[in-house]
Coordinates of N, CA and C in Angstrom, one line a residue:
M1 N -15.5 -33.8 -42.8 CA -16.2 -33.3 -41.7 C -16.3 -34.0 -40.4
S2 N -17.7 -34.9 -39.6 CA -18.4 -34.9 -39.0 C -18.8 -33.6 -38.5
L3 N -20.3 -33.5 -37.8 CA -20.3 -32.7 -37.5 C -20.3 -32.1 -36.2
P4 N -19.7 -33.3 -35.6 CA -18.6 -33.1 -33.7 C -17.4 -32.5 -33.9
R5 N -17.4 -33.0 -34.9 CA -15.2 -32.9 -34.6 C -15.7 -31.0 -35.3
R6 N -17.0 -31.0 -36.4 CA -16.8 -29.2 -36.7 C -16.6 -28.1 -35.3
I7 N -17.8 -28.8 -34.7 CA -18.2 -28.8 -33.4 C -17.4 -28.2 -32.3
H8 N -17.0 -29.5 -31.9 CA -15.2 -29.1 -31.6 C -14.2 -28.5 -32.0
R9 N -14.1 -28.3 -33.0 CA -12.7 -27.3 -33.6 C -13.3 -26.4 -33.6
I10 N -14.9 -25.2 -33.5 CA -14.8 -24.0 -33.9 C -14.8 -23.4 -32.1
L11 N -15.6 -24.2 -31.2 CA -15.2 -24.5 -29.7 C -14.2 -23.6 -29.6
G12 N -12.8 -24.8 -29.5 CA -11.4 -24.7 -29.5 C -11.1 -23.3 -30.0
W13 N -11.9 -22.6 -31.8 CA -10.8 -21.7 -31.7 C -11.6 -20.6 -30.9
C14 N -12.5 -20.7 -30.6 CA -13.5 -19.9 -29.8 C -12.6 -19.1 -28.0
L15 N -12.0 -20.8 -27.5 CA -11.3 -20.8 -26.3 C -10.1 -20.4 -26.4
I16 N -9.3 -20.4 -27.7 CA -8.1 -20.2 -27.6 C -7.6 -19.1 -27.0
L17 N -8.1 -17.6 -26.9 CA -7.7 -16.6 -26.1 C -8.3 -16.5 -24.3
P18 N -9.0 -17.4 -24.3 CA -9.6 -17.6 -22.7 C -8.8 -18.7 -22.2
F19 N -8.2 -19.5 -22.9 CA -7.1 -20.4 -22.4 C -5.3 -20.5 -21.8
F20 N -5.7 -19.0 -23.3 CA -4.2 -18.3 -22.6 C -3.9 -17.5 -21.7
V21 N -5.3 -16.7 -21.4 CA -4.9 -16.2 -20.3 C -5.0 -17.1 -18.8
W22 N -6.3 -17.7 -19.3 CA -6.5 -18.5 -17.8 C -5.1 -19.1 -18.1
A23 N -3.6 -20.0 -18.7 CA -3.2 -20.4 -18.6 C -1.4 -19.7 -17.5
L24 N -1.7 -18.2 -18.7 CA -0.3 -17.2 -18.1 C -1.0 -16.9 -16.6
T25 N -2.1 -16.4 -16.8 CA -2.5 -15.9 -15.1 C -2.4 -17.1 -13.7
G26 N -3.1 -18.7 -14.4 CA -2.8 -19.1 -13.2 C -1.3 -19.8 -12.9
L27 N -0.6 -19.4 -14.3 CA 1.0 -19.1 -13.8 C 1.7 -18.3 -12.5
V28 N 1.1 -17.1 -12.9 CA 1.3 -16.0 -11.9 C 0.3 -16.2 -10.6
F29 N 0.0 -17.0 -10.7 CA -1.3 -16.5 -9.4 C -0.1 -18.7 -8.6
F30 N 0.1 -19.3 -9.2 CA 1.2 -20.7 -8.0 C 1.8 -20.1 -7.8
I31 N 3.2 -18.9 -8.7 CA 4.4 -19.1 -8.4 C 4.2 -17.6 -7.7
K32 N 3.6 -16.3 -7.4 CA 3.0 -15.5 -6.4 C 4.3 -14.7 -6.7
P33 N 5.0 -14.5 -8.0 CA 6.0 -13.3 -7.0 C 6.1 -11.6 -7.0
G34 N 6.5 -11.8 -5.9 CA 6.1 -10.0 -5.9 C 4.9 -9.7 -4.5
Y35 N 3.8 -10.7 -4.8 CA 3.1 -10.6 -3.8 C 3.4 -10.2 -2.0
Q36 N 3.9 -10.7 -1.6 CA 4.3 -10.0 -0.1 C 4.8 -8.6 0.0
A37 N 4.9 -8.7 -1.4 CA 5.8 -6.6 -1.5 C 4.0 -5.6 -1.2
A38 N 3.7 -7.2 -2.8 CA 2.4 -5.9 -2.8 C 0.9 -6.4 -2.3
F39 N 1.2 -7.1 -1.3 CA -0.2 -7.0 -0.5 C 0.5 -7.0 1.2
S40 N 1.4 -6.5 1.5 CA 2.8 -6.1 2.7 C 1.0 -5.2 3.7
Y41 N 1.1 -5.8 4.9 CA -0.2 -4.6 5.8 C 0.9 -3.2 6.0
L42 N 0.3 -2.2 5.9 CA 0.9 -1.0 6.5 C 0.2 -0.2 8.4
V43 N 0.5 -0.4 9.3 CA 0.3 -0.1 10.2 C 0.9 1.3 10.6
V44 N 0.2 1.9 11.6 CA 1.4 2.9 12.4 C 2.0 2.8 13.2
K45 N 3.0 3.2 13.0 CA 3.9 3.0 13.9 C 4.0 3.2 15.7
T46 N 3.6 2.5 16.9 CA 3.3 2.9 18.2 C 5.1 2.6 18.5
Y47 N 4.5 3.1 19.8 CA 5.6 3.8 20.9 C 4.6 3.7 22.5
P48 N 6.5 2.8 22.9 CA 6.0 2.7 24.5 C 4.6 3.9 25.1
I49 N 3.2 3.1 25.5 CA 3.0 4.9 27.1 C 2.9 4.6 27.8
N50 N 4.2 5.8 28.0 CA 4.7 6.4 29.0 C 3.8 6.6 30.5
T51 N 2.6 6.8 30.1 CA 1.9 8.2 31.2 C 0.6 7.3 32.0
A52 N 0.0 6.6 33.2 CA -0.9 6.2 33.5 C -2.9 6.4 32.9
I53 N -2.6 6.5 32.1 CA -4.4 6.7 31.8 C -5.5 6.3 32.6
Q54 N -6.2 7.1 33.4 CA -7.6 6.2 33.8 C -8.8 6.0 32.9
L55 N -9.1 5.2 32.6 CA -10.1 4.8 31.6 C -11.7 4.0 32.4
K56 N -12.4 4.7 32.2 CA -13.8 4.3 32.8 C -15.0 3.8 31.2
P57 N -15.2 2.4 31.1 CA -15.2 2.1 29.7 C -16.9 2.5 30.0
Q58 N -17.5 2.6 29.2 CA -19.2 2.9 28.8 C -19.6 1.7 28.1
P59 N -21.0 1.6 28.2 CA -21.7 0.5 28.2 C -21.6 -0.1 26.8
E60 N -21.7 0.8 26.1 CA -21.8 0.9 24.4 C -20.5 0.0 23.7
W61 N -19.8 0.7 24.5 CA -18.0 0.2 23.6 C -17.8 -1.8 24.1
Q62 N -17.7 -2.0 23.3 CA -17.6 -4.0 22.8 C -15.9 -3.6 22.8
E63 N -15.3 -3.3 21.6 CA -13.5 -3.0 22.8 C -12.9 -1.8 22.4
I64 N -12.0 -1.8 23.1 CA -11.1 -0.5 23.5 C -9.4 -1.0 22.6
K65 N -9.1 -0.1 22.1 CA -8.1 0.3 21.5 C -7.0 1.5 22.3
L66 N -5.5 1.3 22.7 CA -5.1 2.3 23.4 C -3.8 2.4 23.0
L67 N -3.2 3.6 21.9 CA -2.5 3.6 20.9 C -1.1 4.7 21.6
Q68 N 0.4 4.6 21.5 CA 0.7 6.0 21.6 C 1.5 5.9 20.2
T69 N 1.4 7.2 19.5 CA 2.0 6.8 18.0 C 2.6 8.3 18.1
V70 N 3.5 8.9 17.0 CA 3.8 10.3 17.3 C 3.5 11.8 17.6
L71 N 1.9 11.8 17.2 CA 0.6 12.5 17.8 C 0.5 12.4 18.7
G72 N 0.4 11.3 19.6 CA 0.7 11.5 21.2 C -0.8 10.0 21.3
T73 N -1.1 10.4 22.5 CA -1.6 8.5 22.7 C -3.4 8.7 22.3
H74 N -3.7 8.1 21.5 CA -4.7 8.0 21.0 C -5.8 6.2 21.4
L75 N -7.1 6.7 22.1 CA -8.0 5.7 22.0 C -9.0 5.6 21.2
M76 N -9.3 4.8 21.0 CA -10.4 4.2 20.3 C -10.8 2.5 20.5
V77 N -12.2 2.8 20.5 CA -13.7 1.8 21.3 C -14.7 2.1 20.0
K78 N -14.6 0.5 19.7 CA -16.4 0.0 19.0 C -17.3 -0.5 19.3
Q79 N -18.5 0.7 18.4 CA -19.4 0.4 18.8 C -20.0 -0.4 18.3
A80 N -21.6 -0.5 17.8 CA -22.6 -0.5 17.4 C -22.4 -0.5 15.7
G81 N -22.0 0.7 15.8 CA -21.3 2.3 14.4 C -20.4 1.7 13.9
G82 N -19.4 1.0 14.4 CA -18.0 1.1 14.3 C -16.8 1.4 15.2
W83 N -15.7 2.0 14.3 CA -14.4 1.8 15.4 C -15.2 4.0 15.7
Q84 N -14.5 3.8 16.6 CA -14.2 6.1 16.6 C -12.7 6.0 17.7
Q85 N -12.3 7.3 17.0 CA -11.7 7.7 18.0 C -12.3 8.8 19.0
L86 N -11.7 8.5 20.1 CA -12.3 9.2 21.0 C -11.2 10.4 22.4
S87 N -11.7 11.4 22.2 CA -10.7 12.2 23.4 C -11.3 11.1 24.5
L88 N -9.5 11.4 24.8 CA -8.9 11.0 27.2 C -10.2 11.7 27.5
K89 N -9.9 13.5 27.6 CA -10.8 14.2 28.3 C -11.8 13.9 28.9
D90 N -12.6 14.5 27.8 CA -14.2 14.2 27.9 C -15.1 12.8 27.0
F91 N -14.1 12.1 26.3 CA -14.7 10.6 25.8 C -15.3 11.6 24.4
T92 N -15.2 12.4 23.8 CA -15.6 12.7 22.9 C -15.3 12.0 21.5
V93 N -16.4 11.9 20.3 CA -15.2 11.7 19.2 C -14.2 12.7 19.0
R94 N -13.1 12.6 18.9 CA -11.9 13.2 18.4 C -11.6 14.0 16.6
P95 N -11.8 14.8 16.7 CA -11.6 15.2 15.2 C -9.9 15.2 15.1
Q96 N -10.6 14.9 12.7 CA -9.0 14.1 12.5 C -8.2 15.6 12.3
P97 N -7.3 15.8 12.8 CA -6.4 16.3 13.0 C -5.9 17.4 11.7
S98 N -4.4 18.2 11.4 CA -4.4 18.8 10.2 C -4.0 18.1 9.7
A99 N -3.2 18.6 8.2 CA -2.4 17.6 7.4 C -1.7 17.7 7.2
D100 N -0.6 18.5 7.9 CA 0.6 18.4 7.9 C 0.7 17.0 9.6
D101 N -0.3 17.3 11.1 CA 0.0 15.9 11.7 C -0.6 14.3 10.6
L102 N -1.2 14.8 9.9 CA -1.9 13.0 8.8 C -0.1 12.9 8.7
Q103 N 0.1 13.5 8.2 CA 1.5 13.2 7.1 C 2.2 12.4 8.2
L104 N 2.5 13.7 8.7 CA 3.7 12.7 9.8 C 3.4 11.5 10.4
L105 N 2.5 11.1 10.6 CA 1.6 9.8 11.9 C 2.4 8.9 10.2
V106 N 2.0 9.1 8.6 CA 2.3 8.1 8.0 C 4.0 8.7 7.8
K107 N 3.8 9.1 7.4 CA 5.6 9.2 6.8 C 6.5 8.2 7.9
D108 N 5.9 8.4 9.7 CA 6.3 7.0 10.8 C 6.1 6.0 10.2
A109 N 5.1 5.5 9.8 CA 5.0 4.7 9.2 C 5.0 3.9 8.0
I110 N 5.9 4.5 7.6 CA 6.0 3.8 6.0 C 7.9 3.5 6.0
S111 N 8.3 4.9 7.9 CA 9.9 4.7 7.6 C 10.2 3.1 7.7
V112 N 9.7 2.2 7.9 CA 9.5 0.8 8.3 C 10.0 -0.1 7.0
D113 N 9.9 0.4 5.8 CA 10.0 0.0 4.9 C 10.6 1.4 3.6
P114 N 11.2 1.4 3.6 CA 12.6 2.6 2.2 C 12.4 1.7 1.2
K115 N 12.8 1.1 1.2 CA 12.3 0.0 -0.6 C 11.6 0.6 -1.3
R116 N 10.1 -0.6 -0.1 CA 9.0 0.1 -1.2 C 8.4 1.4 -0.8
Y117 N 8.9 2.0 0.2 CA 7.9 3.8 0.2 C 8.5 5.1 -0.4
G118 N 9.8 3.8 -0.2 CA 10.5 5.6 -0.2 C 10.7 6.8 1.0
E119 N 10.9 8.1 0.6 CA 11.6 8.7 1.4 C 10.6 10.2 1.6
Q120 N 9.8 10.0 0.5 CA 8.6 11.5 0.8 C 7.5 10.8 0.3
L121 N 6.9 11.9 0.8 CA 5.1 11.7 1.1 C 4.5 13.0 0.3
L122 N 3.6 12.4 -0.4 CA 2.2 13.6 -0.8 C 0.9 13.5 -1.0
K123 N 0.7 14.7 0.2 CA -1.2 14.7 -0.2 C -1.6 14.9 -1.0
T124 N -2.2 14.2 -1.1 CA -3.6 13.9 -2.6 C -5.3 14.3 -2.3
E125 N -6.0 14.2 -2.8 CA -7.3 13.6 -2.7 C -7.9 12.7 -1.7
Q126 N -7.4 11.5 -2.1 CA -7.4 10.3 -2.4 C -6.7 9.6 -0.7
G127 N -5.6 10.3 -1.0 CA -4.9 10.5 0.9 C -3.3 11.1 0.3
F128 N -2.5 9.5 -0.1 CA -0.7 9.9 0.5 C -0.2 9.1 -0.9
V129 N 0.8 9.8 -1.5 CA 1.2 8.8 -2.6 C 2.7 8.9 -2.5
T130 N 3.8 8.1 -2.0 CA 4.6 8.0 -1.7 C 5.8 8.6 -3.0
D131 N 7.7 8.6 -3.1 CA 7.7 9.1 -4.7 C 8.0 7.7 -5.0
T132 N 7.3 6.3 -4.3 CA 7.6 5.6 -5.4 C 6.3 4.7 -6.0
G133 N 5.6 5.5 -6.0 CA 4.6 5.8 -6.7 C 3.1 4.4 -6.0
V134 N 3.7 4.4 -4.3 CA 2.6 3.8 -3.4 C 1.5 4.2 -3.2
Q135 N 0.1 4.5 -3.3 CA -1.0 5.2 -3.2 C -1.3 4.8 -1.0
I136 N -1.1 5.1 -0.5 CA -1.9 5.2 1.0 C -2.9 6.1 1.3
Q137 N -4.2 5.3 1.7 CA -5.2 5.8 2.8 C -4.7 6.1 4.0
L138 N -5.5 6.6 4.8 CA -5.5 6.3 6.0 C -7.2 6.4 6.1
D139 N -7.9 5.3 7.3 CA -8.8 5.8 8.7 C -9.3 6.6 9.6
W140 N -8.9 7.2 9.9 CA -8.4 8.2 11.1 C -9.3 7.6 12.2
A141 N -10.9 6.9 12.6 CA -11.8 6.0 13.1 C -10.8 5.1 13.9
S142 N -10.2 4.6 12.5 CA -9.6 3.2 13.5 C -7.9 3.6 13.1
L143 N -7.4 4.4 13.2 CA -5.9 4.1 12.7 C -5.5 3.1 12.0
S144 N -6.5 2.9 11.3 CA -5.6 1.9 10.2 C -5.3 2.4 8.6
L145 N -4.7 1.7 8.1 CA -3.6 1.9 7.3 C -3.7 1.0 5.3
S146 N -4.0 1.6 4.8 CA -3.6 0.7 3.8 C -3.5 1.1 2.5
Q147 N -2.6 0.3 1.7 CA -1.2 0.6 0.3 C -1.6 0.1 -1.0
Q148 N -1.5 0.6 -1.8 CA -1.9 0.0 -3.5 C -0.8 0.2 -4.1
G149 N 0.4 -0.3 -4.6 CA 0.7 0.2 -5.4 C 1.1 -0.1 -7.5
K150 N 2.3 -0.2 -8.0 CA 1.5 -0.6 -8.8 C 1.6 -1.7 -9.3
D151 N 2.0 -3.1 -8.2 CA 2.4 -4.2 -8.7 C 0.7 -4.9 -8.0
T152 N 0.5 -3.9 -7.3 CA -1.0 -4.3 -6.6 C -2.5 -4.5 -7.6
E153 N -1.9 -3.3 -8.5 CA -3.0 -2.8 -9.1 C -2.1 -3.9 -10.0
L154 N -1.3 -4.7 -10.5 CA -1.3 -5.5 -12.4 C -1.8 -7.2 -11.8
I155 N -1.9 -7.3 -10.7 CA -1.7 -8.5 -9.8 C -3.5 -8.5 -9.6
N156 N -4.0 -7.7 -9.1 CA -5.8 -7.8 -8.9 C -6.0 -7.5 -10.7
N157 N -5.0 -6.9 -11.2 CA -5.7 -6.6 -12.9 C -6.0 -8.2 -13.6
L158 N -4.7 -9.1 -13.2 CA -4.2 -9.9 -13.7 C -5.5 -11.3 -12.8
Y159 N -6.2 -11.1 -11.7 CA -7.4 -11.5 -11.1 C -8.2 -11.0 -12.3
K160 N -8.6 -10.0 -12.1 CA -10.0 -9.4 -13.3 C -10.1 -10.6 -14.9
A161 N -8.9 -10.6 -14.8 CA -8.0 -11.0 -16.3 C -8.9 -12.6 -16.3
H162 N -8.5 -13.4 -15.3 CA -8.4 -14.5 -14.5 C -10.4 -15.2 -15.2
Y163 N -10.4 -13.8 -14.0 CA -12.1 -14.6 -14.6 C -13.0 -13.8 -15.3
L164 N -11.8 -13.6 -16.2 CA -12.9 -12.9 -18.1 C -13.6 -11.7 -17.5
Q165 N -12.9 -10.8 -16.6 CA -13.7 -9.5 -16.3 C -12.7 -8.7 -17.1
W166 N -13.1 -8.3 -18.1 CA -12.6 -7.7 -18.5 C -13.1 -6.6 -19.6
T167 N -14.7 -6.3 -19.3 CA -15.2 -5.0 -19.7 C -15.8 -4.1 -18.6
G168 N -15.0 -4.6 -17.2 CA -15.7 -3.6 -16.4 C -17.3 -3.4 -15.7
Q169 N -17.9 -3.8 -16.4 CA -19.1 -3.6 -16.6 C -19.8 -4.8 -15.7
K170 N -19.9 -5.1 -14.8 CA -20.6 -6.5 -13.8 C -21.6 -7.4 -14.6
T171 N -22.6 -6.7 -15.5 CA -23.5 -8.2 -15.7 C -23.1 -8.4 -17.0
L172 N -21.9 -7.5 -17.7 CA -21.0 -8.3 -18.6 C -20.7 -9.3 -18.4
D173 N -20.0 -8.6 -17.4 CA -18.7 -9.3 -17.4 C -18.8 -11.4 -16.6
Q174 N -19.9 -11.0 -15.6 CA -20.2 -12.2 -15.4 C -21.3 -13.2 -16.7
G175 N -21.7 -12.7 -17.5 CA -22.1 -13.0 -18.7 C -20.3 -13.6 -19.2
L176 N -20.0 -12.5 -19.9 CA -18.5 -13.5 -20.5 C -17.9 -14.8 -19.8
G177 N -17.7 -14.5 -18.1 CA -17.6 -15.0 -17.2 C -18.8 -16.8 -17.3
V178 N -19.6 -16.6 -17.2 CA -20.9 -17.7 -17.6 C -20.4 -18.4 -18.8
L179 N -20.3 -17.6 -20.0 CA -19.9 -18.3 -21.1 C -18.6 -19.6 -21.4
G180 N -17.8 -18.7 -21.2 CA -16.2 -19.3 -21.1 C -16.4 -20.7 -20.4
L181 N -17.4 -20.5 -19.3 CA -17.5 -22.3 -18.3 C -18.2 -22.7 -19.0
I182 N -19.4 -22.6 -20.2 CA -20.0 -23.3 -21.1 C -19.4 -23.5 -22.5
L183 N -18.9 -23.2 -22.4 CA -17.9 -22.9 -24.0 C -17.2 -24.1 -23.1
L184 N -16.6 -24.1 -22.1 CA -15.1 -25.2 -22.0 C -16.2 -26.7 -21.8
M185 N -16.9 -26.2 -20.5 CA -17.5 -27.8 -20.7 C -18.4 -28.4 -22.2
L186 N -19.0 -28.0 -22.9 CA -19.2 -28.4 -24.2 C -17.7 -28.7 -24.9
T187 N -16.6 -28.3 -24.5 CA -15.3 -28.8 -25.4 C -15.3 -30.3 -24.9
T188 N -15.6 -30.3 -23.9 CA -15.2 -31.1 -23.1 C -15.5 -32.2 -22.8
V189 N -17.7 -32.1 -23.4 CA -18.2 -32.9 -23.9 C -18.0 -33.9 -25.0
V190 N -17.8 -32.6 -25.5 CA -17.7 -33.3 -27.7 C -16.6 -33.5 -27.4
G191 N -15.1 -33.6 -27.1 CA -14.2 -34.7 -27.3 C -14.2 -35.6 -26.6
V192 N -14.7 -35.7 -25.5 CA -15.0 -37.1 -24.8 C -15.5 -38.1 -26.0
R193 N -16.8 -37.3 -26.6 CA -17.4 -38.4 -26.9 C -17.0 -38.2 -28.2
L194 N -16.2 -37.9 -29.2 CA -14.8 -37.8 -30.1 C -14.7 -38.7 -29.7
L195 N -13.0 -39.2 -28.8 CA -12.5 -39.6 -28.3 C -13.3 -41.4 -28.1
I196 N -14.2 -41.0 -27.7 CA -15.1 -42.4 -27.4 C -15.1 -42.8 -28.9
R197 N -16.2 -42.3 -30.0 CA -15.9 -42.9 -31.0 C -14.9 -43.2 -31.7
R198 N -13.6 -42.7 -31.5 CA -12.4 -43.0 -31.8 C -12.4 -44.7 -32.1
R199 N -12.7 -44.6 -30.4 CA -12.2 -46.4 -30.1 C -12.8 -47.6 -30.1

């Protein structure tokens, strides 16, 4: 067996596992099964504002949001440092309410999709978790929600596998990615050379 053929065979054996992972995860990314639910947006449930509110915008305010939720009226303003939730009375920073109030707010939000979020909600150190296993985080300053279920975690892990992020260490994973690309290019170059020689 000639040296190029031997090199091509060795490179092929080295790339069997990455090729299998690339093909499998690539198929998932193409079909996108369960993507809609896994990466769906969760927002606080809002209601019509039924009271007149007088606002005097401050010079440092870049954006203003006024929302009505089960906890009442919320004033959010965006400044140079990001979003803040302010008191409507004196425009001071509105403190985060009790855990029960936060739970009421999140439970109201997940009521729009009981199939995904279930009926029960528990408070944890990281945020909240539903009886269907979906983790929910609330950013009180911007009144925004984020959700991640087991399906979201699975798809994120498939992305990591596809890009050879197998160790969890950034530097080592980048090395694996570069090595995989180099081996792939070498396999292609040697294969093309063998094809030209045969012809």
